[in-house]
GROMACS .gro file of N, CA and C in nm:
model
  384
    1MET      N    1  -0.944  -3.792  -1.056
    1MET     CA    2  -0.854  -3.675  -1.102
    1MET      C    3  -0.877  -3.570  -1.153
    2ALA      N    4  -0.978  -3.545  -1.216
    2ALA     CA    5  -1.064  -3.434  -1.289
    2ALA      C    6  -1.071  -3.296  -1.183
    3ALA      N    7  -1.165  -3.375  -1.081
    3ALA     CA    8  -1.187  -3.279  -0.972
    3ALA      C    9  -1.056  -3.229  -0.906
    4LYS      N   10  -0.949  -3.315  -0.873
    4LYS     CA   11  -0.814  -3.252  -0.828
    4LYS      C   12  -0.780  -3.156  -0.916
    5GLN      N   13  -0.761  -3.151  -1.053
    5GLN     CA   14  -0.705  -3.046  -1.135
    5GLN      C   15  -0.823  -2.916  -1.128
    6VAL      N   16  -0.946  -2.921  -1.120
    6VAL     CA   17  -1.036  -2.833  -1.089
    6VAL      C   18  -1.015  -2.760  -0.958
    7GLU      N   19  -0.961  -2.845  -0.858
    7GLU     CA   20  -0.949  -2.772  -0.723
    7GLU      C   21  -0.806  -2.701  -0.738
    8GLN      N   22  -0.734  -2.754  -0.796
    8GLN     CA   23  -0.583  -2.659  -0.808
    8GLN      C   24  -0.595  -2.574  -0.889
    9ALA      N   25  -0.671  -2.571  -1.002
    9ALA     CA   26  -0.694  -2.467  -1.093
    9ALA      C   27  -0.763  -2.345  -1.034
   10LEU      N   28  -0.857  -2.360  -0.921
   10LEU     CA   29  -0.940  -2.275  -0.847
   10LEU      C   30  -0.828  -2.229  -0.738
   11VAL      N   31  -0.757  -2.302  -0.667
   11VAL     CA   32  -0.659  -2.274  -0.573
   11VAL      C   33  -0.535  -2.183  -0.659
   12GLN      N   34  -0.496  -2.193  -0.770
   12GLN     CA   35  -0.420  -2.117  -0.848
   12GLN      C   36  -0.470  -1.976  -0.870
   13GLN      N   37  -0.613  -1.972  -0.937
   13GLN     CA   38  -0.660  -1.862  -0.946
   13GLN      C   39  -0.675  -1.774  -0.824
   14TRP      N   40  -0.743  -1.819  -0.706
   14TRP     CA   41  -0.731  -1.739  -0.586
   14TRP      C   42  -0.573  -1.682  -0.592
   15ARG      N   43  -0.469  -1.760  -0.560
   15ARG     CA   44  -0.332  -1.701  -0.561
   15ARG      C   45  -0.292  -1.610  -0.642
   16ASP      N   46  -0.342  -1.608  -0.798
   16ASP     CA   47  -0.324  -1.521  -0.871
   16ASP      C   48  -0.383  -1.387  -0.862
   17ILE      N   49  -0.516  -1.388  -0.786
   17ILE     CA   50  -0.594  -1.277  -0.759
   17ILE      C   51  -0.526  -1.214  -0.647
   18LEU      N   52  -0.460  -1.300  -0.530
   18LEU     CA   53  -0.381  -1.237  -0.419
   18LEU      C   54  -0.281  -1.160  -0.470
   19ALA      N   55  -0.198  -1.217  -0.550
   19ALA     CA   56  -0.080  -1.160  -0.612
   19ALA      C   57  -0.084  -1.037  -0.681
   20LEU      N   58  -0.183  -1.025  -0.772
   20LEU     CA   59  -0.220  -0.921  -0.832
   20LEU      C   60  -0.265  -0.799  -0.731
   21HIS      N   61  -0.355  -0.832  -0.634
   21HIS     CA   62  -0.394  -0.739  -0.560
   21HIS      C   63  -0.270  -0.691  -0.472
   22ALA      N   64  -0.151  -0.772  -0.414
   22ALA     CA   65  -0.037  -0.711  -0.322
   22ALA      C   66   0.026  -0.645  -0.429
   23ARG      N   67   0.057  -0.657  -0.561
   23ARG     CA   68   0.129  -0.604  -0.659
   23ARG      C   69   0.083  -0.439  -0.686
   24THR      N   70  -0.052  -0.454  -0.715
   24THR     CA   71  -0.108  -0.315  -0.735
   24THR      C   72  -0.100  -0.229  -0.622
   25GLN      N   73  -0.136  -0.284  -0.462
   25GLN     CA   74  -0.134  -0.225  -0.364
   25GLN      C   75  -0.002  -0.171  -0.348
   26CYS      N   76   0.109  -0.241  -0.340
   26CYS     CA   77   0.250  -0.178  -0.377
   26CYS      C   78   0.271  -0.052  -0.454
   27GLU      N   79   0.220  -0.083  -0.601
   27GLU     CA   80   0.218   0.017  -0.657
   27GLU      C   81   0.133   0.143  -0.652
   28LEU      N   82   0.049   0.145  -0.572
   28LEU     CA   83  -0.025   0.254  -0.517
   28LEU      C   84   0.015   0.309  -0.448
   29ASP      N   85   0.082   0.235  -0.322
   29ASP     CA   86   0.166   0.294  -0.212
   29ASP      C   87   0.267   0.373  -0.258
   30ARG      N   88   0.360   0.334  -0.365
   30ARG     CA   89   0.492   0.405  -0.425
   30ARG      C   90   0.431   0.517  -0.484
   31ALA      N   91   0.333   0.503  -0.576
   31ALA     CA   92   0.294   0.639  -0.639
   31ALA      C   93   0.236   0.736  -0.552
   32LEU      N   94   0.142   0.711  -0.431
   32LEU     CA   95   0.081   0.806  -0.352
   32LEU      C   96   0.165   0.868  -0.264
   33HIS      N   97   0.261   0.777  -0.231
   33HIS     CA   98   0.393   0.837  -0.099
   33HIS      C   99   0.442   0.961  -0.157
   34GLU      N  100   0.455   0.997  -0.301
   34GLU     CA  101   0.493   1.133  -0.324
   34GLU      C  102   0.413   1.239  -0.264
   35HIS      N  103   0.267   1.202  -0.241
   35HIS     CA  104   0.198   1.308  -0.214
   35HIS      C  105   0.136   1.324  -0.067
   36GLY      N  106   0.229   1.241   0.020
   36GLY     CA  107   0.190   1.180   0.143
   36GLY      C  108   0.100   1.098   0.191
   37LEU      N  109   0.047   1.018   0.099
   37LEU     CA  110  -0.062   0.924   0.142
   37LEU      C  111  -0.014   0.746   0.106
   38CYS      N  112  -0.105   0.681   0.158
   38CYS     CA  113  -0.097   0.546   0.099
   38CYS      C  114  -0.203   0.495   0.035
   39GLY      N  115  -0.257   0.379  -0.003
   39GLY     CA  116  -0.354   0.350  -0.076
   39GLY      C  117  -0.481   0.333   0.025
   40SER      N  118  -0.456   0.303   0.119
   40SER     CA  119  -0.580   0.323   0.227
   40SER      C  120  -0.628   0.449   0.266
   41ASP      N  121  -0.543   0.542   0.279
   41ASP     CA  122  -0.566   0.699   0.258
   41ASP      C  123  -0.680   0.729   0.139
   42PHE      N  124  -0.587   0.708   0.063
   42PHE     CA  125  -0.670   0.765  -0.046
   42PHE      C  126  -0.776   0.681  -0.103
   43GLU      N  127  -0.839   0.544  -0.042
   43GLU     CA  128  -0.955   0.502  -0.072
   43GLU      C  129  -1.053   0.594   0.038
   44VAL      N  130  -1.012   0.614   0.139
   44VAL     CA  131  -1.101   0.689   0.238
   44VAL      C  132  -1.140   0.833   0.178
   45LEU      N  133  -1.028   0.906   0.118
   45LEU     CA  134  -1.053   1.014   0.037
   45LEU      C  135  -1.136   1.015  -0.052
   46ASP      N  136  -1.130   0.908  -0.124
   46ASP     CA  137  -1.196   0.888  -0.256
   46ASP      C  138  -1.359   0.853  -0.245
   47ILE      N  139  -1.377   0.805  -0.112
   47ILE     CA  140  -1.529   0.755  -0.047
   47ILE      C  141  -1.577   0.884  -0.014
   48LEU      N  142  -1.505   0.960   0.072
   48LEU     CA  143  -1.552   1.092   0.131
   48LEU      C  144  -1.589   1.210   0.005
   49ALA      N  145  -1.477   1.204  -0.109
   49ALA     CA  146  -1.507   1.273  -0.249
   49ALA      C  147  -1.615   1.234  -0.306
   50GLY      N  148  -1.664   1.119  -0.282
   50GLY     CA  149  -1.796   1.083  -0.382
   50GLY      C  150  -1.920   1.153  -0.306
   51ALA      N  151  -1.933   1.206  -0.196
   51ALA     CA  152  -2.052   1.274  -0.116
   51ALA      C  153  -2.078   1.406  -0.185
   52LEU      N  154  -2.147   1.452  -0.200
   52LEU     CA  155  -2.175   1.599  -0.227
   52LEU      C  156  -2.138   1.689  -0.133
   53ARG      N  157  -2.081   1.820  -0.176
   53ARG     CA  158  -2.016   1.911  -0.098
   53ARG      C  159  -2.108   1.922   0.032
   54GLY      N  160  -2.048   1.946   0.152
   54GLY     CA  161  -2.155   1.980   0.258
   54GLY      C  162  -2.202   1.826   0.321
   55CYS      N  163  -2.178   1.718   0.250
   55CYS     CA  164  -2.223   1.591   0.299
   55CYS      C  165  -2.131   1.529   0.378
   56SER      N  166  -2.185   1.415   0.451
   56SER     CA  167  -2.078   1.326   0.507
   56SER      C  168  -2.097   1.180   0.516
   57TYR      N  169  -2.019   1.098   0.589
   57TYR     CA  170  -2.084   0.955   0.594
   57TYR      C  171  -2.051   0.912   0.709
   58ARG      N  172  -2.099   0.853   0.783
   58ARG     CA  173  -2.087   0.781   0.912
   58ARG      C  174  -1.970   0.700   0.877
   59ILE      N  175  -1.899   0.700   0.995
   59ILE     CA  176  -1.759   0.609   1.015
   59ILE      C  177  -1.804   0.451   0.971
   60GLN      N  178  -1.937   0.412   1.016
   60GLN     CA  179  -1.973   0.249   0.981
   60GLN      C  180  -1.983   0.245   0.822
   61GLU      N  181  -2.040   0.351   0.755
   61GLU     CA  182  -2.069   0.344   0.598
   61GLU      C  183  -1.903   0.336   0.557
   62ILE      N  184  -1.820   0.397   0.588
   62ILE     CA  185  -1.684   0.405   0.534
   62ILE      C  186  -1.653   0.269   0.543
   63ALA      N  187  -1.654   0.210   0.689
   63ALA     CA  188  -1.601   0.084   0.711
   63ALA      C  189  -1.657  -0.046   0.631
   64GLU      N  190  -1.776  -0.023   0.583
   64GLU     CA  191  -1.839  -0.104   0.469
   64GLU      C  192  -1.750  -0.112   0.375
   65ARG      N  193  -1.724  -0.024   0.313
   65ARG     CA  194  -1.654   0.018   0.180
   65ARG      C  195  -1.521  -0.009   0.168
   66VAL      N  196  -1.414  -0.017   0.305
   66VAL     CA  197  -1.285  -0.031   0.290
   66VAL      C  198  -1.277  -0.162   0.330
   67HIS      N  199  -1.110  -0.227   0.319
   67HIS     CA  200  -1.072  -0.342   0.397
   67HIS      C  201  -1.002  -0.295   0.510
   68LEU      N  202  -1.038  -0.256   0.634
   68LEU     CA  203  -0.967  -0.206   0.743
   68LEU      C  204  -1.049  -0.238   0.844
   69SER      N  205  -1.000  -0.279   0.976
   69SER     CA  206  -1.044  -0.282   1.096
   69SER      C  207  -1.126  -0.163   1.148
   70GLN      N  208  -1.225  -0.150   1.230
   70GLN     CA  209  -1.281  -0.039   1.254
   70GLN      C  210  -1.175   0.057   1.325
   71SER      N  211  -1.067   0.010   1.418
   71SER     CA  212  -0.979   0.085   1.488
   71SER      C  213  -0.870   0.138   1.406
   72ALA      N  214  -0.828   0.063   1.306
   72ALA     CA  215  -0.732   0.087   1.197
   72ALA      C  216  -0.813   0.224   1.132
   73LEU      N  217  -0.935   0.203   1.079
   73LEU     CA  218  -1.003   0.323   1.008
   73LEU      C  219  -1.025   0.429   1.123
   74SER      N  220  -1.052   0.427   1.214
   74SER     CA  221  -1.057   0.523   1.307
   74SER      C  222  -0.928   0.603   1.322
   75ARG      N  223  -0.800   0.522   1.320
   75ARG     CA  224  -0.674   0.600   1.346
   75ARG      C  225  -0.632   0.669   1.181
   76LEU      N  226  -0.681   0.599   1.118
   76LEU     CA  227  -0.655   0.683   0.957
   76LEU      C  228  -0.723   0.802   0.949
   77ILE      N  229  -0.863   0.801   1.001
   77ILE     CA  230  -0.960   0.914   0.998
   77ILE      C  231  -0.878   1.019   1.081
   78ALA      N  232  -0.840   0.997   1.235
   78ALA     CA  233  -0.786   1.077   1.297
   78ALA      C  234  -0.670   1.133   1.229
   79ARG      N  235  -0.593   1.055   1.163
   79ARG     CA  236  -0.450   1.102   1.098
   79ARG      C  237  -0.495   1.208   0.976
   80LEU      N  238  -0.591   1.184   0.905
   80LEU     CA  239  -0.642   1.272   0.810
   80LEU      C  240  -0.713   1.412   0.881
   81GLU      N  241  -0.758   1.415   0.966
   81GLU     CA  242  -0.828   1.495   1.039
   81GLU      C  243  -0.709   1.596   1.117
   82ARG      N  244  -0.595   1.496   1.153
   82ARG     CA  245  -0.447   1.606   1.202
   82ARG      C  246  -0.402   1.693   1.070
   83GLU      N  247  -0.396   1.641   0.961
   83GLU     CA  248  -0.360   1.657   0.822
   83GLU      C  249  -0.441   1.766   0.803
   84GLY      N  250  -0.553   1.825   0.833
   84GLY     CA  251  -0.670   1.902   0.764
   84GLY      C  252  -0.706   1.874   0.647
   85LEU      N  253  -0.738   1.720   0.655
   85LEU     CA  254  -0.768   1.678   0.494
   85LEU      C  255  -0.945   1.611   0.513
   86ALA      N  256  -0.985   1.617   0.635
   86ALA     CA  257  -1.111   1.567   0.663
   86ALA      C  258  -1.131   1.611   0.803
   87GLU      N  259  -1.267   1.622   0.862
   87GLU     CA  260  -1.307   1.668   0.975
   87GLU      C  261  -1.450   1.583   1.012
   88ARG      N  262  -1.432   1.549   1.139
   88ARG     CA  263  -1.528   1.480   1.207
   88ARG      C  264  -1.634   1.577   1.288
   89GLY      N  265  -1.752   1.494   1.258
   89GLY     CA  266  -1.849   1.569   1.349
   89GLY      C  267  -1.962   1.483   1.407
   90LEU      N  268  -2.038   1.527   1.503
   90LEU     CA  269  -2.146   1.467   1.563
   90LEU      C  270  -2.274   1.405   1.465
   91CYS      N  271  -2.312   1.302   1.459
   91CYS     CA  272  -2.409   1.257   1.391
   91CYS      C  273  -2.544   1.296   1.433
   92ALA      N  274  -2.627   1.359   1.384
   92ALA     CA  275  -2.747   1.424   1.421
   92ALA      C  276  -2.828   1.320   1.444
   93GLU      N  277  -2.852   1.207   1.375
   93GLU     CA  278  -2.956   1.114   1.384
   93GLU      C  279  -2.937   1.010   1.495
   94ASP      N  280  -2.818   1.010   1.533
   94ASP     CA  281  -2.747   0.935   1.634
   94ASP      C  282  -2.617   0.965   1.704
   95ARG      N  283  -2.666   1.043   1.834
   95ARG     CA  284  -2.555   1.118   1.905
   95ARG      C  285  -2.447   1.048   1.941
   96ARG      N  286  -2.442   0.923   1.935
   96ARG     CA  287  -2.336   0.817   1.948
   96ARG      C  288  -2.240   0.812   1.805
   97GLY      N  289  -2.323   0.858   1.739
   97GLY     CA  290  -2.230   0.836   1.609
   97GLY      C  291  -2.152   0.954   1.573
   98VAL      N  292  -2.072   0.917   1.462
   98VAL     CA  293  -1.952   1.038   1.410
   98VAL      C  294  -1.981   1.034   1.262
   99ARG      N  295  -1.971   1.148   1.191
   99ARG     CA  296  -1.974   1.151   1.083
   99ARG      C  297  -1.859   1.211   1.014
  100VAL      N  298  -1.800   1.181   0.894
  100VAL     CA  299  -1.652   1.240   0.850
  100VAL      C  300  -1.690   1.291   0.709
  101SER      N  301  -1.648   1.404   0.684
  101SER     CA  302  -1.642   1.471   0.538
  101SER      C  303  -1.513   1.520   0.520
  102LEU      N  304  -1.481   1.546   0.362
  102LEU     CA  305  -1.340   1.627   0.338
  102LEU      C  306  -1.376   1.764   0.369
  103THR      N  307  -1.243   1.795   0.401
  103THR     CA  308  -1.218   1.951   0.403
  103THR      C  309  -1.187   2.024   0.265
  104GLU      N  310  -1.176   2.140   0.246
  104GLU     CA  311  -1.159   2.186   0.092
  104GLU      C  312  -1.022   2.146   0.080
  105LYS      N  313  -0.900   2.158   0.161
  105LYS     CA  314  -0.786   2.087   0.158
  105LYS      C  315  -0.803   1.941   0.109
  106GLY      N  316  -0.851   1.855   0.183
  106GLY     CA  317  -0.871   1.732   0.129
  106GLY      C  318  -0.928   1.695  -0.022
  107ARG      N  319  -1.023   1.794  -0.065
  107ARG     CA  320  -1.094   1.758  -0.173
  107ARG      C  321  -1.006   1.824  -0.271
  108ALA      N  322  -0.896   1.915  -0.264
  108ALA     CA  323  -0.796   1.946  -0.352
  108ALA      C  324  -0.698   1.844  -0.363
  109LEU      N  325  -0.645   1.787  -0.252
  109LEU     CA  326  -0.558   1.705  -0.292
  109LEU      C  327  -0.612   1.581  -0.330
  110HIS      N  328  -0.755   1.530  -0.291
  110HIS     CA  329  -0.798   1.410  -0.384
  110HIS      C  330  -0.810   1.445  -0.536
  111ASP      N  331  -0.839   1.546  -0.567
  111ASP     CA  332  -0.862   1.607  -0.748
  111ASP      C  333  -0.715   1.597  -0.794
  112GLU      N  334  -0.602   1.629  -0.687
  112GLU     CA  335  -0.483   1.616  -0.740
  112GLU      C  336  -0.415   1.490  -0.765
  113VAL      N  337  -0.424   1.405  -0.668
  113VAL     CA  338  -0.413   1.251  -0.686
  113VAL      C  339  -0.507   1.142  -0.751
  114LEU      N  340  -0.621   1.163  -0.762
  114LEU     CA  341  -0.719   1.115  -0.839
  114LEU      C  342  -0.645   1.034  -0.982
  115PRO      N  343  -0.586   1.126  -1.084
  115PRO     CA  344  -0.523   1.078  -1.201
  115PRO      C  345  -0.429   0.986  -1.156
  116VAL      N  346  -0.317   1.014  -1.049
  116VAL     CA  347  -0.201   0.892  -1.019
  116VAL      C  348  -0.263   0.809  -1.003
  117GLN      N  349  -0.385   0.795  -0.887
  117GLN     CA  350  -0.437   0.655  -0.863
  117GLN      C  351  -0.479   0.575  -0.988
  118ARG      N  352  -0.576   0.642  -1.058
  118ARG     CA  353  -0.623   0.561  -1.180
  118ARG      C  354  -0.535   0.528  -1.281
  119ALA      N  355  -0.423   0.598  -1.298
  119ALA     CA  356  -0.338   0.561  -1.385
  119ALA      C  357  -0.259   0.421  -1.341
  120VAL      N  358  -0.245   0.424  -1.219
  120VAL     CA  359  -0.154   0.292  -1.154
  120VAL      C  360  -0.291   0.183  -1.162
  121LEU      N  361  -0.427   0.214  -1.113
  121LEU     CA  362  -0.500   0.079  -1.176
  121LEU      C  363  -0.502   0.056  -1.300
  122THR      N  364  -0.522   0.151  -1.396
  122THR     CA  365  -0.538   0.093  -1.521
  122THR      C  366  -0.409   0.021  -1.605
  123ARG      N  367  -0.300   0.063  -1.531
  123ARG     CA  368  -0.167  -0.027  -1.569
  123ARG      C  369  -0.144  -0.145  -1.546
  124MET      N  370  -0.177  -0.155  -1.395
  124MET     CA  371  -0.203  -0.299  -1.312
  124MET      C  372  -0.279  -0.362  -1.354
  125LEU      N  373  -0.413  -0.345  -1.388
  125LEU     CA  374  -0.520  -0.423  -1.414
  125LEU      C  375  -0.590  -0.404  -1.539
  126THR      N  376  -0.509  -0.373  -1.652
  126THR     CA  377  -0.545  -0.400  -1.755
  126THR      C  378  -0.456  -0.466  -1.857
  127ARG      N  379  -0.370  -0.554  -1.783
  127ARG     CA  380  -0.242  -0.585  -1.863
  127ARG      C  381  -0.308  -0.721  -1.900
  128ASP      N  382  -0.262  -0.759  -2.029
  128ASP     CA  383  -0.281  -0.918  -2.083
  128ASP      C  384  -0.234  -1.030  -1.995
   0.00000   0.00000   0.00000
């Protein structure tokens, strides 16, 4: 009986985590929509903003840090590139690879939206 209760508590904890993630993702998408972004867009911009100016990430490095399939990430990066927020270039170390970096426009948008994203995270994840 005690083992069953432990199992049920574990399952409930997992479901609570999923629900918190879903609520937080919805709030992020709602808040970022005003700026023409969704949560996934911002995650990629945030990762790219972490690079030193003039530096870039390989797409595989970004894929390891976001929860998107390789094809979804490629489409997202293509959209950011079309909007002038990111740019792709060949990888010097591996000519088959692609590197991605922020443009000045992308960095400016990231800087503008960062407080919005952080405020949502604070509101959603510091509740009692």
